[in-house]
Amino acid sequence: MLLLVLIMDIAPGYRPPTLTVDLVMFRIERGVLEVLLLKRAAEPFRGEWALPGGYNAAGETTVEALGRVVWDKVGLDLRSDVGFFEQLCTVDTVARDPRGHAVSVVYLGCGFGLDLPGGSQSHRFWPVDALPELAFDHAEIIAYARQRLVSKMSYSNAVSGLVDSTFTLSQVQAAYEAVWGRELDKRNFRKKFLSLGLIEETGGFWATGAHRPAKLYRFRSSELEILPSPF
Amino acid sequence: MLLLVLIMDIAPGYRPPTLTVDLVMFRIERGVLEVLLLKRAAEPFRGEWALPGGYNAAGETTVEALGRVVWDKVGLDLRSDVGFFEQLCTVDTVARDPRGHAVSVVYLGCGFGLDLPGGSQSHRFWPVDALPELAFDHAEIIAYARQRLVSKMSYSNAVSGLVDSTFTLSQVQAAYEAVWGRELDKRNFRKKFLSLGLIEETGGFWATGAHRPAKLYRFRSSELEILPSPF
C-alpha cells in the first residue's frame, strides 16, 4: 500500500495496464513443428485455444510469473523441460484483451521430447500449420514466434532446443526441415552445417537396423551462440 | 474506473507493476558510437544520467508512450528522426527502481546525423565507451543494446540506420568499425558486403577533393532484412 502511495505521489493519477506473460512453446513430433495450446476454461474466449499465460503481479519477474503459470496450468517445468528459451517480444495493442488494456511479455521456448502430464482435451500440442481457432492475438504471436525461430536458426545454434543432447546430422537436418517447412539438400546441409563449428563429435554412434551407424554430435555450447559475421 | 473493477473481478487483489518505456538511441559522430542520455532532474538518481524514458499508462501502446516521452523530454521525433527502430527487450527485476517494481519495455533506435534541439547540460549524446555514471540498470541495458546491434549488423541490414540514405562503401565500413570497435580489411569488407545483395548503386558519385569519386549506394529495402541462411 505504501508502494502504491509512493508511485501515485510521483505520477499523480497514473494507472498502469495489466501485465501478463505468455509462452510459445515449440516441439517437433514426427517431423512436424508443434506448439503448446491450452483450452480456455473461462471468458473471454471460453472454449477457444490459447497460449498458456496469466497475470504478472507486482513483485515477481516475468520469468517467475511464467514459471508459476505454466506449472499450474499445464504441468510444464521451465527450469528443466526447455532446451531453448528467450524473451520473444512484448505485445501491447490496447484492444487485444476485451477486459481492458493488457500488455503481455511473450517468451519463446523449444523442447525436445516434451510430453505433458494430463495433456488431453484441456491442453495439448498442435501442428503449427493446422492450428484451431485461437483466442486474443495469439495467432499473430505464434506466426511471429515461428518467424523468429526460422530466422534465428539461420544465424545461431537455436536448433539445439529441438534435438536431443546428442544427435545425428540427419536428426538436426530434420529439425531444420520441420521449422523451415522445406527439404534441404543432404550433402550441402552437412557440409555447411559442419563448417559453422557449432557442434562436435561425441565419439559415439547411432545404430538403427540395416543402416550404417551414424556419428553422434553435441553442441559445443549450451548458451545461445551467434554465428560470426561474414566479414 | 469501470475497467479497474472488471480486472479486480477477474483476478481479485491483482496489482500490476508500474509499466515504463525507455529508449536506447544510437548515432555515430566522427567515427564514434554514441548514445542519447538525459540528466535526471528529480529523485531517484537526481543529477545522474539516464536513458530517456517515462511512464506508460493504460490505454496507450508502448510506442505511443515512448513517442510522447522522448518528444517532451529531448525533442526527438520517433516518426522522422529514426532510421532503425525496434523493440529491444523488457526488463523486469523487482529492485531496479527504488520507488517500486517497474517493468520497462526498452526500444533500440539508430539515427543518422541526429542533432537535438537544446541538447546541452540536460541531454546529450555520450560516447558508448566513455559513459558517465548511470541511473537504474541503464548501464546494463546499454551494454545489451550494443551487443544486439553488433550481432544484428552481422546478419541483417541494420547498419542502414547509421548511414545516410545514400552512402559510399567507405562510409558503411566506417559504421561497422564504429559499432564493432575494430578495423576491417577494406578489400575483404567490400567484396563480402557487396556479395550480400543488400545494397544497389544509385548511379551517383561522392566526390571529395583530390580523391577519385566513389560510387554511391542505397539499401534495396527500408525494412529490416535478415540475410539468407548459409544452407
Short mmCIF file of N, CA, C and O in Angstrom, two decimals, chain B residues 19-126:
data_model
loop_
_atom_site.label_atom_id
_atom_site.label_comp_id
_atom_site.label_asym_id
_atom_site.label_seq_id
_atom_site.Cartn_x
_atom_site.Cartn_y
_atom_site.Cartn_z
N LEU B 19 4.42 0.27 -15.38
CA LEU B 19 4.99 0.00 -16.70
C LEU B 19 5.66 1.27 -17.21
O LEU B 19 5.07 2.36 -17.16
N THR B 20 6.90 1.13 -17.66
CA THR B 20 7.61 2.28 -18.22
C THR B 20 8.17 1.91 -19.60
O THR B 20 8.15 0.75 -20.00
N VAL B 21 8.65 2.93 -20.30
CA VAL B 21 9.31 2.73 -21.59
C VAL B 21 10.64 3.48 -21.56
O VAL B 21 10.76 4.52 -20.91
N ASP B 22 11.64 2.93 -22.24
CA ASP B 22 12.95 3.58 -22.33
C ASP B 22 13.49 3.43 -23.74
O ASP B 22 13.14 2.48 -24.45
N LEU B 23 14.34 4.36 -24.13
CA LEU B 23 14.91 4.34 -25.49
C LEU B 23 16.44 4.36 -25.42
O LEU B 23 17.03 5.21 -24.75
N VAL B 24 17.04 3.40 -26.13
CA VAL B 24 18.49 3.44 -26.37
C VAL B 24 18.67 3.93 -27.80
O VAL B 24 18.41 3.20 -28.75
N MET B 25 19.07 5.18 -27.92
CA MET B 25 19.17 5.81 -29.25
C MET B 25 20.64 6.01 -29.59
O MET B 25 21.35 6.77 -28.93
N PHE B 26 21.09 5.32 -30.63
CA PHE B 26 22.49 5.40 -31.05
C PHE B 26 22.64 6.34 -32.25
O PHE B 26 21.75 6.46 -33.09
N ARG B 27 23.82 6.95 -32.35
CA ARG B 27 24.23 7.59 -33.59
C ARG B 27 25.75 7.44 -33.67
O ARG B 27 26.40 7.07 -32.67
N ILE B 28 26.30 7.71 -34.84
CA ILE B 28 27.76 7.72 -34.97
C ILE B 28 28.18 9.15 -35.27
O ILE B 28 27.63 9.80 -36.17
N GLU B 29 29.13 9.65 -34.51
CA GLU B 29 29.61 11.02 -34.69
C GLU B 29 31.14 10.99 -34.77
O GLU B 29 31.78 10.51 -33.83
N ARG B 30 31.67 11.45 -35.88
CA ARG B 30 33.12 11.42 -36.10
C ARG B 30 33.72 10.04 -35.78
O ARG B 30 34.72 9.92 -35.08
N GLY B 31 33.04 9.01 -36.28
CA GLY B 31 33.56 7.65 -36.13
C GLY B 31 33.36 7.01 -34.78
O GLY B 31 33.88 5.93 -34.52
N VAL B 32 32.59 7.67 -33.91
CA VAL B 32 32.41 7.15 -32.55
C VAL B 32 30.93 6.83 -32.32
O VAL B 32 30.05 7.66 -32.60
N LEU B 33 30.65 5.64 -31.80
CA LEU B 33 29.28 5.26 -31.47
C LEU B 33 28.85 5.99 -30.19
O LEU B 33 29.53 5.92 -29.17
N GLU B 34 27.73 6.69 -30.29
CA GLU B 34 27.24 7.48 -29.14
C GLU B 34 25.81 7.09 -28.80
O GLU B 34 25.06 6.59 -29.64
N VAL B 35 25.42 7.35 -27.55
CA VAL B 35 24.07 7.05 -27.09
C VAL B 35 23.48 8.29 -26.40
O VAL B 35 24.19 9.04 -25.73
N LEU B 36 22.18 8.46 -26.60
CA LEU B 36 21.50 9.64 -26.06
C LEU B 36 21.16 9.45 -24.58
O LEU B 36 20.53 8.46 -24.20
N LEU B 37 21.58 10.41 -23.76
CA LEU B 37 21.29 10.35 -22.32
C LEU B 37 20.69 11.68 -21.86
O LEU B 37 20.89 12.73 -22.47
N LEU B 38 19.98 11.56 -20.76
CA LEU B 38 19.25 12.68 -20.17
C LEU B 38 19.70 12.80 -18.71
O LEU B 38 19.83 11.79 -18.02
N LYS B 39 19.92 14.03 -18.27
CA LYS B 39 20.29 14.22 -16.85
C LYS B 39 19.02 14.27 -16.03
O LYS B 39 18.12 15.08 -16.31
N ARG B 40 18.94 13.43 -15.02
CA ARG B 40 17.70 13.35 -14.25
C ARG B 40 17.53 14.60 -13.37
O ARG B 40 18.41 14.97 -12.61
N ALA B 41 16.32 15.18 -13.48
CA ALA B 41 16.04 16.42 -12.73
C ALA B 41 15.42 16.13 -11.38
O ALA B 41 15.33 17.01 -10.53
N ALA B 42 14.97 14.89 -11.18
CA ALA B 42 14.26 14.55 -9.95
C ALA B 42 14.80 13.26 -9.36
O ALA B 42 15.49 12.48 -10.03
N GLU B 43 14.50 13.05 -8.09
CA GLU B 43 14.84 11.78 -7.45
C GLU B 43 13.98 10.66 -8.04
O GLU B 43 12.87 10.94 -8.49
N PRO B 44 14.39 9.41 -8.00
CA PRO B 44 15.70 8.95 -7.55
C PRO B 44 16.79 9.22 -8.61
O PRO B 44 16.46 9.51 -9.74
N PHE B 45 18.04 9.12 -8.18
CA PHE B 45 19.19 9.33 -9.05
C PHE B 45 19.24 10.75 -9.62
O PHE B 45 19.69 10.96 -10.74
N ARG B 46 18.76 11.72 -8.86
CA ARG B 46 18.78 13.10 -9.31
C ARG B 46 20.20 13.54 -9.66
O ARG B 46 21.14 13.31 -8.89
N GLY B 47 20.34 14.16 -10.84
CA GLY B 47 21.65 14.64 -11.28
C GLY B 47 22.47 13.58 -12.02
O GLY B 47 23.49 13.90 -12.62
N GLU B 48 22.01 12.32 -11.99
CA GLU B 48 22.72 11.28 -12.76
C GLU B 48 22.12 11.19 -14.16
O GLU B 48 21.03 11.68 -14.44
N TRP B 49 22.88 10.55 -15.05
CA TRP B 49 22.43 10.42 -16.43
C TRP B 49 21.63 9.13 -16.60
O TRP B 49 21.90 8.13 -15.94
N ALA B 50 20.67 9.17 -17.51
CA ALA B 50 19.78 8.02 -17.72
C ALA B 50 19.29 8.01 -19.16
O ALA B 50 19.37 9.01 -19.87
N LEU B 51 18.78 6.85 -19.58
CA LEU B 51 18.11 6.77 -20.87
C LEU B 51 16.84 7.61 -20.82
O LEU B 51 16.18 7.66 -19.78
N PRO B 52 16.46 8.24 -21.93
CA PRO B 52 15.17 8.92 -21.93
C PRO B 52 14.04 7.89 -21.81
O PRO B 52 14.07 6.87 -22.49
N GLY B 53 13.11 8.14 -20.92
CA GLY B 53 12.01 7.20 -20.71
C GLY B 53 10.98 7.80 -19.78
O GLY B 53 11.14 8.93 -19.31
N GLY B 54 9.91 7.05 -19.55
CA GLY B 54 8.87 7.54 -18.66
C GLY B 54 7.75 6.53 -18.50
O GLY B 54 7.85 5.39 -18.98
N TYR B 55 6.69 6.95 -17.89
CA TYR B 55 5.57 6.07 -17.59
C TYR B 55 4.75 5.72 -18.83
O TYR B 55 4.59 6.53 -19.73
N ASN B 56 4.24 4.50 -18.82
CA ASN B 56 3.31 4.03 -19.83
C ASN B 56 1.98 3.77 -19.14
O ASN B 56 1.85 2.83 -18.36
N ALA B 57 1.00 4.59 -19.43
CA ALA B 57 -0.30 4.44 -18.77
C ALA B 57 -1.18 3.46 -19.55
O ALA B 57 -0.96 3.21 -20.73
N ALA B 58 -2.18 2.92 -18.86
CA ALA B 58 -3.18 2.10 -19.54
C ALA B 58 -3.82 2.92 -20.64
O ALA B 58 -4.08 4.11 -20.47
N GLY B 59 -4.04 2.31 -21.80
CA GLY B 59 -4.70 3.00 -22.90
C GLY B 59 -3.76 3.53 -23.95
O GLY B 59 -4.20 4.02 -24.99
N GLU B 60 -2.46 3.47 -23.72
CA GLU B 60 -1.52 3.86 -24.77
C GLU B 60 -0.55 2.70 -25.00
O GLU B 60 -0.16 2.01 -24.05
N THR B 61 -0.16 2.51 -26.27
CA THR B 61 0.82 1.46 -26.56
C THR B 61 2.19 1.94 -26.12
O THR B 61 2.42 3.13 -25.86
N THR B 62 3.14 1.00 -26.08
CA THR B 62 4.49 1.37 -25.64
C THR B 62 5.13 2.36 -26.63
O THR B 62 5.85 3.26 -26.21
N VAL B 63 4.85 2.18 -27.92
CA VAL B 63 5.45 3.11 -28.90
C VAL B 63 4.80 4.50 -28.77
O VAL B 63 5.49 5.52 -28.88
N GLU B 64 3.51 4.54 -28.50
CA GLU B 64 2.85 5.83 -28.27
C GLU B 64 3.44 6.52 -27.04
O GLU B 64 3.74 7.72 -27.06
N ALA B 65 3.58 5.77 -25.96
CA ALA B 65 4.14 6.34 -24.74
C ALA B 65 5.57 6.84 -24.98
O ALA B 65 5.95 7.94 -24.57
N LEU B 66 6.36 6.03 -25.69
CA LEU B 66 7.75 6.41 -25.94
C LEU B 66 7.82 7.66 -26.81
O LEU B 66 8.63 8.56 -26.56
N GLY B 67 6.97 7.72 -27.84
CA GLY B 67 6.95 8.89 -28.72
C GLY B 67 6.64 10.17 -27.94
O GLY B 67 7.30 11.19 -28.11
N ARG B 68 5.67 10.07 -27.06
CA ARG B 68 5.29 11.21 -26.22
C ARG B 68 6.45 11.62 -25.31
O ARG B 68 6.83 12.79 -25.23
N VAL B 69 7.03 10.63 -24.65
CA VAL B 69 8.06 10.90 -23.65
C VAL B 69 9.32 11.51 -24.29
O VAL B 69 9.86 12.50 -23.79
N VAL B 70 9.80 10.93 -25.39
CA VAL B 70 11.05 11.44 -25.95
C VAL B 70 10.84 12.79 -26.66
O VAL B 70 11.75 13.60 -26.73
N TRP B 71 9.63 13.01 -27.15
CA TRP B 71 9.35 14.34 -27.73
C TRP B 71 9.36 15.39 -26.62
O TRP B 71 9.99 16.46 -26.74
N ASP B 72 8.68 15.09 -25.51
CA ASP B 72 8.59 16.05 -24.39
C ASP B 72 9.95 16.31 -23.76
O ASP B 72 10.28 17.43 -23.41
N LYS B 73 10.74 15.23 -23.59
CA LYS B 73 11.95 15.36 -22.77
C LYS B 73 13.19 15.76 -23.55
O LYS B 73 14.06 16.43 -23.02
N VAL B 74 13.30 15.31 -24.82
CA VAL B 74 14.53 15.62 -25.57
C VAL B 74 14.26 16.14 -26.98
O VAL B 74 15.19 16.33 -27.76
N GLY B 75 12.99 16.34 -27.33
CA GLY B 75 12.68 16.90 -28.65
C GLY B 75 12.96 15.96 -29.81
O GLY B 75 13.18 16.40 -30.94
N LEU B 76 12.97 14.66 -29.54
CA LEU B 76 13.22 13.68 -30.59
C LEU B 76 11.86 13.23 -31.14
O LEU B 76 10.95 12.90 -30.38
N ASP B 77 11.76 13.21 -32.49
CA ASP B 77 10.52 12.78 -33.14
C ASP B 77 10.72 11.37 -33.67
O ASP B 77 11.38 11.16 -34.68
N LEU B 78 10.11 10.40 -33.00
CA LEU B 78 10.30 9.00 -33.38
C LEU B 78 9.82 8.72 -34.80
O LEU B 78 10.27 7.77 -35.43
N ARG B 79 8.88 9.53 -35.30
CA ARG B 79 8.32 9.24 -36.61
C ARG B 79 9.25 9.67 -37.74
O ARG B 79 9.10 9.23 -38.87
N SER B 80 10.20 10.56 -37.45
CA SER B 80 11.03 11.04 -38.56
C SER B 80 12.53 10.98 -38.30
O SER B 80 13.31 10.98 -39.24
N ASP B 81 12.93 10.91 -37.05
CA ASP B 81 14.36 11.04 -36.77
C ASP B 81 15.09 9.70 -36.66
O ASP B 81 16.29 9.67 -36.41
N VAL B 82 14.36 8.59 -36.82
CA VAL B 82 14.96 7.30 -36.51
C VAL B 82 15.04 6.43 -37.76
O VAL B 82 14.05 6.21 -38.45
N GLY B 83 16.26 5.93 -38.06
CA GLY B 83 16.46 5.13 -39.27
C GLY B 83 16.24 3.66 -39.03
O GLY B 83 15.78 2.93 -39.90
N PHE B 84 16.55 3.20 -37.85
CA PHE B 84 16.34 1.80 -37.48
C PHE B 84 15.75 1.81 -36.09
O PHE B 84 16.25 2.50 -35.21
N PHE B 85 14.66 1.06 -35.90
CA PHE B 85 13.93 1.15 -34.64
C PHE B 85 13.27 -0.19 -34.37
O PHE B 85 12.55 -0.71 -35.23
N GLU B 86 13.52 -0.75 -33.20
CA GLU B 86 12.85 -2.00 -32.86
C GLU B 86 12.78 -2.16 -31.36
O GLU B 86 13.54 -1.54 -30.61
N GLN B 87 11.87 -3.04 -30.95
CA GLN B 87 11.79 -3.37 -29.53
C GLN B 87 13.03 -4.18 -29.17
O GLN B 87 13.37 -5.13 -29.88
N LEU B 88 13.70 -3.77 -28.10
CA LEU B 88 14.93 -4.46 -27.69
C LEU B 88 14.62 -5.57 -26.70
O LEU B 88 14.99 -6.73 -26.92
N CYS B 89 13.99 -5.25 -25.60
CA CYS B 89 13.70 -6.23 -24.56
C CYS B 89 12.84 -5.56 -23.51
O CYS B 89 12.64 -4.35 -23.53
N THR B 90 12.33 -6.39 -22.60
CA THR B 90 11.59 -5.87 -21.46
C THR B 90 12.37 -6.25 -20.21
O THR B 90 12.69 -7.43 -20.03
N VAL B 91 12.70 -5.27 -19.40
CA VAL B 91 13.48 -5.53 -18.18
C VAL B 91 12.54 -5.45 -16.98
O VAL B 91 11.64 -4.60 -16.94
N ASP B 92 12.77 -6.32 -16.02
CA ASP B 92 11.71 -6.55 -15.03
C ASP B 92 12.19 -6.91 -13.64
O ASP B 92 11.36 -7.32 -12.81
N THR B 93 13.48 -6.80 -13.35
CA THR B 93 13.90 -7.18 -12.00
C THR B 93 13.20 -6.27 -10.99
O THR B 93 12.95 -5.09 -11.25
N VAL B 94 12.86 -6.87 -9.85
CA VAL B 94 11.96 -6.20 -8.92
C VAL B 94 12.62 -4.97 -8.28
O VAL B 94 11.96 -3.96 -8.03
N ALA B 95 13.93 -5.02 -8.05
CA ALA B 95 14.59 -3.95 -7.31
C ALA B 95 15.20 -2.87 -8.21
O ALA B 95 15.92 -2.00 -7.73
N ARG B 96 14.90 -2.90 -9.52
CA ARG B 96 15.61 -1.97 -10.42
C ARG B 96 15.21 -0.51 -10.23
O ARG B 96 15.96 0.39 -10.60
N ASP B 97 14.04 -0.27 -9.67
CA ASP B 97 13.61 1.11 -9.39
C ASP B 97 13.29 1.20 -7.90
O ASP B 97 12.43 0.46 -7.41
N PRO B 98 13.96 2.09 -7.17
CA PRO B 98 13.74 2.16 -5.71
C PRO B 98 12.32 2.59 -5.34
O PRO B 98 11.90 2.39 -4.20
N ARG B 99 11.56 3.11 -6.30
CA ARG B 99 10.18 3.53 -5.99
C ARG B 99 9.20 2.36 -5.98
O ARG B 99 8.06 2.51 -5.56
N GLY B 100 9.65 1.21 -6.46
CA GLY B 100 8.75 0.06 -6.52
C GLY B 100 8.94 -0.67 -7.83
O GLY B 100 9.66 -0.20 -8.72
N HIS B 101 8.33 -1.83 -7.96
CA HIS B 101 8.55 -2.69 -9.12
C HIS B 101 8.07 -2.02 -10.41
O HIS B 101 6.89 -1.77 -10.59
N ALA B 102 9.02 -1.72 -11.27
CA ALA B 102 8.72 -1.08 -12.55
C ALA B 102 9.27 -1.95 -13.67
O ALA B 102 10.47 -2.23 -13.72
N VAL B 103 8.40 -2.38 -14.56
CA VAL B 103 8.80 -3.18 -15.72
C VAL B 103 8.93 -2.21 -16.89
O VAL B 103 8.03 -1.42 -17.15
N SER B 104 10.06 -2.28 -17.58
CA SER B 104 10.27 -1.31 -18.66
C SER B 104 10.45 -2.00 -20.01
O SER B 104 11.24 -2.94 -20.14
N VAL B 105 9.69 -1.53 -20.99
CA VAL B 105 9.84 -2.01 -22.36
C VAL B 105 10.84 -1.08 -23.04
O VAL B 105 10.62 0.13 -23.13
N VAL B 106 11.96 -1.66 -23.49
CA VAL B 106 13.07 -0.86 -24.00
C VAL B 106 13.14 -0.97 -25.52
O VAL B 106 13.04 -2.08 -26.07
N TYR B 107 13.28 0.16 -26.18
CA TYR B 107 13.43 0.21 -27.63
C TYR B 107 14.85 0.61 -27.99
O TYR B 107 15.52 1.35 -27.25
N LEU B 108 15.28 0.11 -29.16
CA LEU B 108 16.59 0.42 -29.71
C LEU B 108 16.39 1.21 -30.99
O LEU B 108 15.62 0.78 -31.86
N GLY B 109 17.03 2.36 -31.09
CA GLY B 109 16.93 3.16 -32.30
C GLY B 109 18.31 3.56 -32.78
O GLY B 109 19.26 3.65 -31.99
N CYS B 110 18.42 3.80 -34.09
CA CYS B 110 19.65 4.34 -34.66
C CYS B 110 19.26 5.50 -35.56
O CYS B 110 18.31 5.39 -36.33
N GLY B 111 20.01 6.57 -35.48
CA GLY B 111 19.72 7.71 -36.35
C GLY B 111 20.99 8.19 -37.02
O GLY B 111 22.08 8.08 -36.46
N PHE B 112 20.82 8.74 -38.23
CA PHE B 112 21.97 9.33 -38.91
C PHE B 112 21.89 10.84 -38.82
O PHE B 112 20.83 11.43 -39.08
N GLY B 113 23.01 11.47 -38.46
CA GLY B 113 23.07 12.93 -38.47
C GLY B 113 22.14 13.57 -37.46
O GLY B 113 21.70 14.71 -37.63
N LEU B 114 21.84 12.83 -36.40
CA LEU B 114 20.90 13.33 -35.40
C LEU B 114 21.50 14.47 -34.59
O LEU B 114 22.58 14.35 -34.02
N ASP B 115 20.80 15.56 -34.55
CA ASP B 115 21.20 16.66 -33.68
C ASP B 115 19.93 17.14 -32.99
O ASP B 115 18.91 17.35 -33.65
N LEU B 116 19.97 17.28 -31.69
CA LEU B 116 18.74 17.57 -30.95
C LEU B 116 18.66 19.03 -30.56
O LEU B 116 19.66 19.63 -30.17
N PRO B 117 17.45 19.59 -30.64
CA PRO B 117 17.28 20.98 -30.22
C PRO B 117 17.58 21.11 -28.73
O PRO B 117 17.14 20.28 -27.93
N GLY B 118 18.37 22.10 -28.39
CA GLY B 118 18.62 22.36 -26.97
C GLY B 118 19.47 21.33 -26.27
O GLY B 118 19.57 21.33 -25.05
N GLY B 119 20.08 20.42 -27.02
CA GLY B 119 20.98 19.44 -26.38
C GLY B 119 22.07 20.20 -25.65
O GLY B 119 22.68 21.11 -26.21
N SER B 120 22.34 19.85 -24.42
CA SER B 120 23.22 20.70 -23.62
C SER B 120 23.54 19.99 -22.32
O SER B 120 23.87 18.82 -22.30
N GLN B 121 23.40 20.70 -21.25
CA GLN B 121 23.62 20.13 -19.93
C GLN B 121 22.56 19.10 -19.58
O GLN B 121 22.80 18.18 -18.83
N SER B 122 21.34 19.27 -20.12
CA SER B 122 20.24 18.41 -19.68
C SER B 122 20.12 17.13 -20.49
O SER B 122 19.64 16.13 -19.99
N HIS B 123 20.52 17.16 -21.76
CA HIS B 123 20.52 15.93 -22.54
C HIS B 123 21.51 16.05 -23.68
O HIS B 123 21.63 17.11 -24.30
N ARG B 124 22.24 14.96 -23.94
CA ARG B 124 23.23 14.97 -25.00
C ARG B 124 23.64 13.53 -25.33
O ARG B 124 23.33 12.60 -24.59
N PHE B 125 24.30 13.39 -26.46
CA PHE B 125 24.88 12.09 -26.81
C PHE B 125 26.22 11.92 -26.11
O PHE B 125 27.01 12.87 -26.04
N TRP B 126 26.46 10.70 -25.60
CA TRP B 126 27.73 10.35 -24.96
C TRP B 126 28.37 9.19 -25.72
O TRP B 126 27.68 8.27 -26.14
#
